[in-house]
Structure formats: structure tokens, C-alpha cells
PDB file of C-alpha atoms and ligand atoms in Angstrom:
ATOM      1  CA  MET A   1    -123.789 175.334  -9.774  1.00 58.00           C
ATOM      2  CA  SER A   2    -125.828 174.287  -6.622  1.00 77.00           C
ATOM      3  CA  SER A   3    -124.314 172.298  -3.713  1.00 93.00           C
ATOM      4  CA  GLU A   4    -124.467 168.415  -4.109  1.00 98.00           C
ATOM      5  CA  LYS A   5    -124.460 165.770  -1.334  1.00 98.00           C
ATOM      6  CA  THR A   6    -122.879 162.617  -1.533  1.00 98.00           C
ATOM      7  CA  LEU A   7    -123.033 159.309   0.761  1.00 99.00           C
ATOM      8  CA  ILE A   8    -119.588 158.049   1.928  1.00 99.00           C
ATOM      9  CA  LEU A   9    -118.703 154.990   3.788  1.00 99.00           C
ATOM     10  CA  ILE A  10    -115.761 154.017   5.677  1.00 99.00           C
ATOM     11  CA  LYS A  11    -115.968 150.131   5.209  1.00 99.00           C
ATOM     12  CA  PRO A  12    -115.052 147.492   7.873  1.00 98.00           C
ATOM     13  CA  ASP A  13    -111.150 147.469   6.659  1.00 98.00           C
ATOM     14  CA  GLY A  14    -110.853 151.229   7.111  1.00 98.00           C
ATOM     15  CA  VAL A  15    -112.394 151.123  10.537  1.00 99.00           C
ATOM     16  CA  ARG A  16    -110.416 148.021  11.783  1.00 98.00           C
ATOM     17  CA  ARG A  17    -107.023 149.571  10.609  1.00 98.00           C
ATOM     18  CA  GLY A  18    -107.717 152.978  12.317  1.00 98.00           C
ATOM     19  CA  LEU A  19    -108.365 154.972   9.079  1.00 99.00           C
ATOM     20  CA  VAL A  20    -111.514 156.895  10.288  1.00 99.00           C
ATOM     21  CA  GLY A  21    -109.599 160.010  10.972  1.00 98.00           C
ATOM     22  CA  GLU A  22    -107.591 159.740   7.819  1.00 98.00           C
ATOM     23  CA  VAL A  23    -110.601 159.368   5.508  1.00 99.00           C
ATOM     24  CA  ILE A  24    -112.316 162.502   7.233  1.00 98.00           C
ATOM     25  CA  SER A  25    -109.427 164.594   6.988  1.00 98.00           C
ATOM     26  CA  ARG A  26    -109.030 164.039   3.375  1.00 98.00           C
ATOM     27  CA  VAL A  27    -112.793 164.837   2.838  1.00 99.00           C
ATOM     28  CA  GLU A  28    -112.176 168.156   4.919  1.00 98.00           C
ATOM     29  CA  GLU A  29    -108.949 169.185   3.598  1.00 98.00           C
ATOM     30  CA  LYS A  30    -110.610 168.928  -0.019  1.00 98.00           C
ATOM     31  CA  GLY A  31    -112.840 171.505   1.330  1.00 98.00           C
ATOM     32  CA  TYR A  32    -116.044 169.436   1.528  1.00 98.00           C
ATOM     33  CA  SER A  33    -118.349 169.816   4.473  1.00 98.00           C
ATOM     34  CA  ILE A  34    -119.429 166.783   6.426  1.00 98.00           C
ATOM     35  CA  THR A  35    -123.260 167.480   7.442  1.00 98.00           C
ATOM     36  CA  ALA A  36    -123.909 164.098   9.079  1.00 98.00           C
ATOM     37  CA  LEU A  37    -121.943 161.092  10.340  1.00 98.00           C
ATOM     38  CA  ARG A  38    -122.860 157.873  12.226  1.00 98.00           C
ATOM     39  CA  MET A  39    -121.126 154.839  13.041  1.00 98.00           C
ATOM     40  CA  LEU A  40    -123.009 151.504  12.837  1.00 98.00           C
ATOM     41  CA  HIS A  41    -122.742 147.779  12.289  1.00 98.00           C
ATOM     42  CA  ALA A  42    -124.924 147.542   9.332  1.00 98.00           C
ATOM     43  CA  ASP A  43    -127.059 144.304   9.029  1.00 97.00           C
ATOM     44  CA  ARG A  44    -127.540 142.296   5.721  1.00 98.00           C
ATOM     45  CA  ALA A  45    -131.015 143.661   5.015  1.00 98.00           C
ATOM     46  CA  LEU A  46    -129.675 147.376   4.872  1.00 98.00           C
ATOM     47  CA  LEU A  47    -126.666 146.271   2.755  1.00 98.00           C
ATOM     48  CA  GLU A  48    -128.861 144.237   0.272  1.00 98.00           C
ATOM     49  CA  LYS A  49    -130.669 147.713  -0.405  1.00 98.00           C
ATOM     50  CA  HIS A  50    -127.454 149.695  -0.614  1.00 98.00           C
ATOM     51  CA  TYR A  51    -125.806 147.072  -2.969  1.00 98.00           C
ATOM     52  CA  ALA A  52    -128.948 146.108  -4.987  1.00 97.00           C
ATOM     53  CA  GLU A  53    -127.361 146.870  -8.329  1.00 97.00           C
ATOM     54  CA  HIS A  54    -124.667 144.048  -7.497  1.00 98.00           C
ATOM     55  CA  ASN A  55    -127.128 141.372  -6.679  1.00 98.00           C
ATOM     56  CA  GLY A  56    -126.195 138.315  -8.857  1.00 97.00           C
ATOM     57  CA  LYS A  57    -122.587 139.255  -9.237  1.00 98.00           C
ATOM     58  CA  PRO A  58    -119.953 136.736  -8.177  1.00 97.00           C
ATOM     59  CA  PHE A  59    -118.570 139.100  -5.542  1.00 98.00           C
ATOM     60  CA  TYR A  60    -122.151 139.866  -4.113  1.00 98.00           C
ATOM     61  CA  GLU A  61    -122.094 137.584  -1.368  1.00 98.00           C
ATOM     62  CA  PRO A  62    -118.334 138.055  -0.142  1.00 98.00           C
ATOM     63  CA  LEU A  63    -119.421 141.949  -0.365  1.00 98.00           C
ATOM     64  CA  LEU A  64    -122.150 141.409   1.917  1.00 98.00           C
ATOM     65  CA  GLU A  65    -120.267 139.233   4.119  1.00 98.00           C
ATOM     66  CA  PHE A  66    -117.341 141.869   4.079  1.00 98.00           C
ATOM     67  CA  MET A  67    -119.457 144.822   4.717  1.00 98.00           C
ATOM     68  CA  THR A  68    -121.205 143.093   7.809  1.00 98.00           C
ATOM     69  CA  SER A  69    -118.042 141.916   9.375  1.00 98.00           C
ATOM     70  CA  GLY A  70    -117.418 144.933  11.720  1.00 98.00           C
ATOM     71  CA  PRO A  71    -118.582 148.514  12.059  1.00 98.00           C
ATOM     72  CA  ILE A  72    -118.526 151.230   9.346  1.00 99.00           C
ATOM     73  CA  VAL A  73    -118.999 154.893   9.368  1.00 99.00           C
ATOM     74  CA  ALA A  74    -121.524 156.605   7.190  1.00 99.00           C
ATOM     75  CA  MET A  75    -121.432 160.243   6.219  1.00 98.00           C
ATOM     76  CA  ILE A  76    -122.986 162.880   4.093  1.00 98.00           C
ATOM     77  CA  ALA A  77    -120.493 165.213   2.467  1.00 98.00           C
ATOM     78  CA  GLU A  78    -121.708 168.327   0.630  1.00 98.00           C
ATOM     79  CA  GLY A  79    -120.217 170.819  -1.788  1.00 98.00           C
ATOM     80  CA  ASN A  80    -120.237 171.629  -5.588  1.00 98.00           C
ATOM     81  CA  ARG A  81    -119.594 168.483  -7.615  1.00 98.00           C
ATOM     82  CA  VAL A  82    -118.782 166.547  -4.311  1.00 98.00           C
ATOM     83  CA  ILE A  83    -120.062 163.105  -5.939  1.00 98.00           C
ATOM     84  CA  GLU A  84    -117.354 163.219  -8.802  1.00 98.00           C
ATOM     85  CA  GLY A  85    -114.958 165.031  -6.368  1.00 98.00           C
ATOM     86  CA  PHE A  86    -114.985 162.179  -3.761  1.00 99.00           C
ATOM     87  CA  ARG A  87    -114.894 159.376  -6.400  1.00 98.00           C
ATOM     88  CA  SER A  88    -111.643 161.187  -7.470  1.00 98.00           C
ATOM     89  CA  LEU A  89    -110.578 161.416  -4.085  1.00 99.00           C
ATOM     90  CA  ALA A  90    -111.341 157.446  -3.504  1.00 99.00           C
ATOM     91  CA  GLY A  91    -109.656 156.393  -6.729  1.00 98.00           C
ATOM     92  CA  ALA A  92    -110.339 153.298  -8.676  1.00 98.00           C
ATOM     93  CA  THR A  93    -112.109 150.312  -7.296  1.00 98.00           C
ATOM     94  CA  ASP A  94    -109.134 148.004  -7.710  1.00 98.00           C
ATOM     95  CA  PRO A  95    -106.607 149.298  -5.082  1.00 98.00           C
ATOM     96  CA  THR A  96    -103.681 147.690  -6.564  1.00 98.00           C
ATOM     97  CA  VAL A  97    -103.890 150.033  -9.591  1.00 98.00           C
ATOM     98  CA  ALA A  98    -105.621 152.934  -7.910  1.00 98.00           C
ATOM     99  CA  ALA A  99    -103.386 156.178  -8.555  1.00 98.00           C
ATOM    100  CA  PRO A 100    -101.151 157.073  -5.516  1.00 98.00           C
ATOM    101  CA  GLY A 101    -102.430 160.274  -3.937  1.00 98.00           C
ATOM    102  CA  THR A 102    -106.122 158.484  -3.743  1.00 99.00           C
ATOM    103  CA  ILE A 103    -107.496 157.058  -0.500  1.00 99.00           C
ATOM    104  CA  ARG A 104    -107.713 153.643  -2.056  1.00 99.00           C
ATOM    105  CA  GLY A 105    -104.029 154.081  -3.967  1.00 98.00           C
ATOM    106  CA  ASP A 106    -102.590 155.188  -0.873  1.00 98.00           C
ATOM    107  CA  LEU A 107    -104.095 153.120   1.830  1.00 98.00           C
ATOM    108  CA  ALA A 108    -105.313 149.786   0.432  1.00 98.00           C
ATOM    109  CA  ARG A 109    -103.885 146.891  -1.444  1.00 98.00           C
ATOM    110  CA  ASP A 110    -104.925 143.231  -2.814  1.00 98.00           C
ATOM    111  CA  GLN A 111    -105.845 141.015   0.154  1.00 96.00           C
ATOM    112  CA  GLY A 112    -106.371 137.999  -1.927  1.00 97.00           C
ATOM    113  CA  THR A 113    -109.999 137.889  -0.953  1.00 97.00           C
ATOM    114  CA  LYS A 114    -113.169 137.183  -3.039  1.00 97.00           C
ATOM    115  CA  VAL A 115    -114.277 140.707  -2.770  1.00 98.00           C
ATOM    116  CA  VAL A 116    -111.900 143.827  -3.174  1.00 98.00           C
ATOM    117  CA  GLN A 117    -111.311 145.522   0.069  1.00 98.00           C
ATOM    118  CA  ASN A 118    -110.894 149.202  -0.619  1.00 98.00           C
ATOM    119  CA  ILE A 119    -111.701 151.373   2.490  1.00 98.00           C
ATOM    120  CA  VAL A 120    -114.465 153.603   1.286  1.00 99.00           C
ATOM    121  CA  HIS A 121    -117.636 153.732  -0.767  1.00 99.00           C
ATOM    122  CA  GLY A 122    -118.796 156.912  -2.721  1.00 99.00           C
ATOM    123  CA  SER A 123    -122.039 157.541  -4.594  1.00 98.00           C
ATOM    124  CA  ASP A 124    -121.647 157.441  -8.258  1.00 98.00           C
ATOM    125  CA  SER A 125    -124.461 159.636  -9.451  1.00 98.00           C
ATOM    126  CA  PRO A 126    -127.013 162.110  -7.934  1.00 98.00           C
ATOM    127  CA  GLU A 127    -129.624 159.452  -8.138  1.00 98.00           C
ATOM    128  CA  SER A 128    -127.531 156.936  -6.277  1.00 98.00           C
ATOM    129  CA  ALA A 129    -126.629 159.595  -3.614  1.00 98.00           C
ATOM    130  CA  ALA A 130    -130.367 160.226  -2.923  1.00 98.00           C
ATOM    131  CA  ARG A 131    -131.129 156.726  -2.724  1.00 98.00           C
ATOM    132  CA  GLU A 132    -128.155 155.757  -0.379  1.00 98.00           C
ATOM    133  CA  ILE A 133    -128.453 158.662   1.810  1.00 98.00           C
ATOM    134  CA  ALA A 134    -132.180 157.615   2.337  1.00 98.00           C
ATOM    135  CA  ILE A 135    -130.925 154.131   3.510  1.00 98.00           C
ATOM    136  CA  PHE A 136    -128.477 155.345   5.867  1.00 98.00           C
ATOM    137  CA  PHE A 137    -130.035 158.657   7.005  1.00 98.00           C
ATOM    138  CA  GLU A 138    -133.706 158.556   7.244  1.00 90.00           C
ATOM    139  CA  GLY A 139    -135.341 161.692   6.546  1.00 82.00           C
ATOM    140  CA  LYS A 140    -132.012 163.701   4.954  1.00 82.00           C
TER     141      LYS A 140
HETATM  142  P1  DAT B   1    -117.022 151.335  -6.546  1.00 53.00           P
HETATM  143  O1  DAT B   1    -116.877 150.854  -4.916  1.00 53.00           O
HETATM  144  O2  DAT B   1    -115.771 151.902  -6.997  1.00 53.00           O
HETATM  145  O3  DAT B   1    -118.163 152.248  -6.943  1.00 53.00           O
HETATM  146  P2  DAT B   1    -118.584 148.919  -7.698  1.00 53.00           P
HETATM  147  O4  DAT B   1    -119.832 149.868  -7.042  1.00 53.00           O
HETATM  148  O5  DAT B   1    -118.503 148.497  -8.926  1.00 53.00           O
HETATM  149  O6  DAT B   1    -117.266 149.857  -7.180  1.00 53.00           O
HETATM  150  O7  DAT B   1    -118.353 147.762  -6.530  1.00 53.00           O
HETATM  151  C1  DAT B   1    -118.826 147.859  -5.282  1.00 53.00           C
HETATM  152  C2  DAT B   1    -117.803 147.118  -4.459  1.00 53.00           C
HETATM  153  O8  DAT B   1    -117.569 145.621  -4.778  1.00 53.00           O
HETATM  154  C3  DAT B   1    -116.200 147.510  -4.843  1.00 53.00           C
HETATM  155  O9  DAT B   1    -115.969 148.825  -3.947  1.00 53.00           O
HETATM  156  C4  DAT B   1    -115.343 146.533  -4.383  1.00 53.00           C
HETATM  157  C5  DAT B   1    -116.371 145.143  -5.034  1.00 53.00           C
HETATM  158  N1  DAT B   1    -116.102 144.949  -6.325  1.00 53.00           N
HETATM  159  C6  DAT B   1    -116.350 145.397  -7.491  1.00 53.00           C
HETATM  160  N2  DAT B   1    -116.091 144.760  -8.374  1.00 53.00           N
HETATM  161  C7  DAT B   1    -115.268 143.726  -8.019  1.00 53.00           C
HETATM  162  C8  DAT B   1    -114.775 142.519  -8.494  1.00 53.00           C
HETATM  163  N3  DAT B   1    -114.853 142.281  -9.892  1.00 53.00           N
HETATM  164  N4  DAT B   1    -114.384 141.436  -7.712  1.00 53.00           N
HETATM  165  C9  DAT B   1    -114.380 141.721  -6.296  1.00 53.00           C
HETATM  166  N5  DAT B   1    -114.787 142.759  -5.791  1.00 53.00           N
HETATM  167  C10 DAT B   1    -115.447 143.756  -6.503  1.00 53.00           C
HETATM  168 MG1   MG B   2    -120.213 151.768  -6.706  1.00 53.00          MG
END
């Protein structure tokens, strides 16, 4: 099977809490290659594109507010089945019930906010990965 790419984001909560190294280590220790990486303070327009599928949901505005609240780290990870593999490393969306051993299960919890703060984003399909990589890494 040919190698695949995924977009990973370390969200503002992950950066604020000093977990950039921890997340990168987990990706590298699993054996995936990080082939592009940047830190940025994303603006609303960029995040509207990235989160277009959630427009209209109750947590959409809080999500954009949270994601623009501080710097984030964007990276491309590569490897066979990396899309599925990183979603597995990240764990369930809700960190309260995300399995221990996962990034969200080990490092995040309910903060009582309108949007779930869960440290990382990972693309959920090859189509999303291609779309999201083009948003954060022009030309890749
Ligand atoms: P995931 O990040 O696991 O792919 P998603 O794409 O459904 O989850 O949602 C994007 C982010 O929005 C998610 O990481 C946290 C937040 N979120 C999702 N569902 C939510 C909900 N019901 N209430 C509050 N925040 C939510
Ligand atoms: Mg998603």
C-alpha cells in the first residue's frame, strides 16, 4: 500500500501547556515521518476554511474563538495508513472518555468550555487530508 499523508494540528491548549514536544514524540515514536512543520497564529479566515464542515453547529463559533486564541503547530505526517493511525493515537474527540494511552486520553480533560479542548486535530480521510494540507501548506 502506498504511503499516505495527514494534517496534524497542535491546538492552542497543547501549545500553551508545553505539549508540542510530547505530541511530536508520540508521532515519531509510532514511526511516522514528519515532513513539514510550522508554528502559526491562525486567523479566522483560515480556520473558517479548515472547519467549513462544522459551520452552523452550536460549537462552531466557540471553536473558531478557541483556535484563534493562541499559536498552533501544523505538521504533515507521512506513512502507510497514517490517517487512521494518527486518529488512533489522538483518541476520541471527548477527552473525558478518550482511552488512556491516547494523546487526548492522557493529556486532556473537560474544561467546562463550550467547545471541547482536546490538544490535537488529525485529518479523517484522504480527501480531508488533501484539502487541509493545501490550507496550511500551500503547494504540498
Ligand atoms: P475530531 O477533532 O475528533 O475530528 P470533530 O471534527 O467532530 O472532531 O470536531 C472538531 C472539534 O470541535 C473537536 O476536536 C472538538 C470540537 N467539538 C466537536 N464536537 C463537539 C461538541 N459536541 N461539543 C463541543 N465541541 C465539540
Ligand atoms: Mg474532525
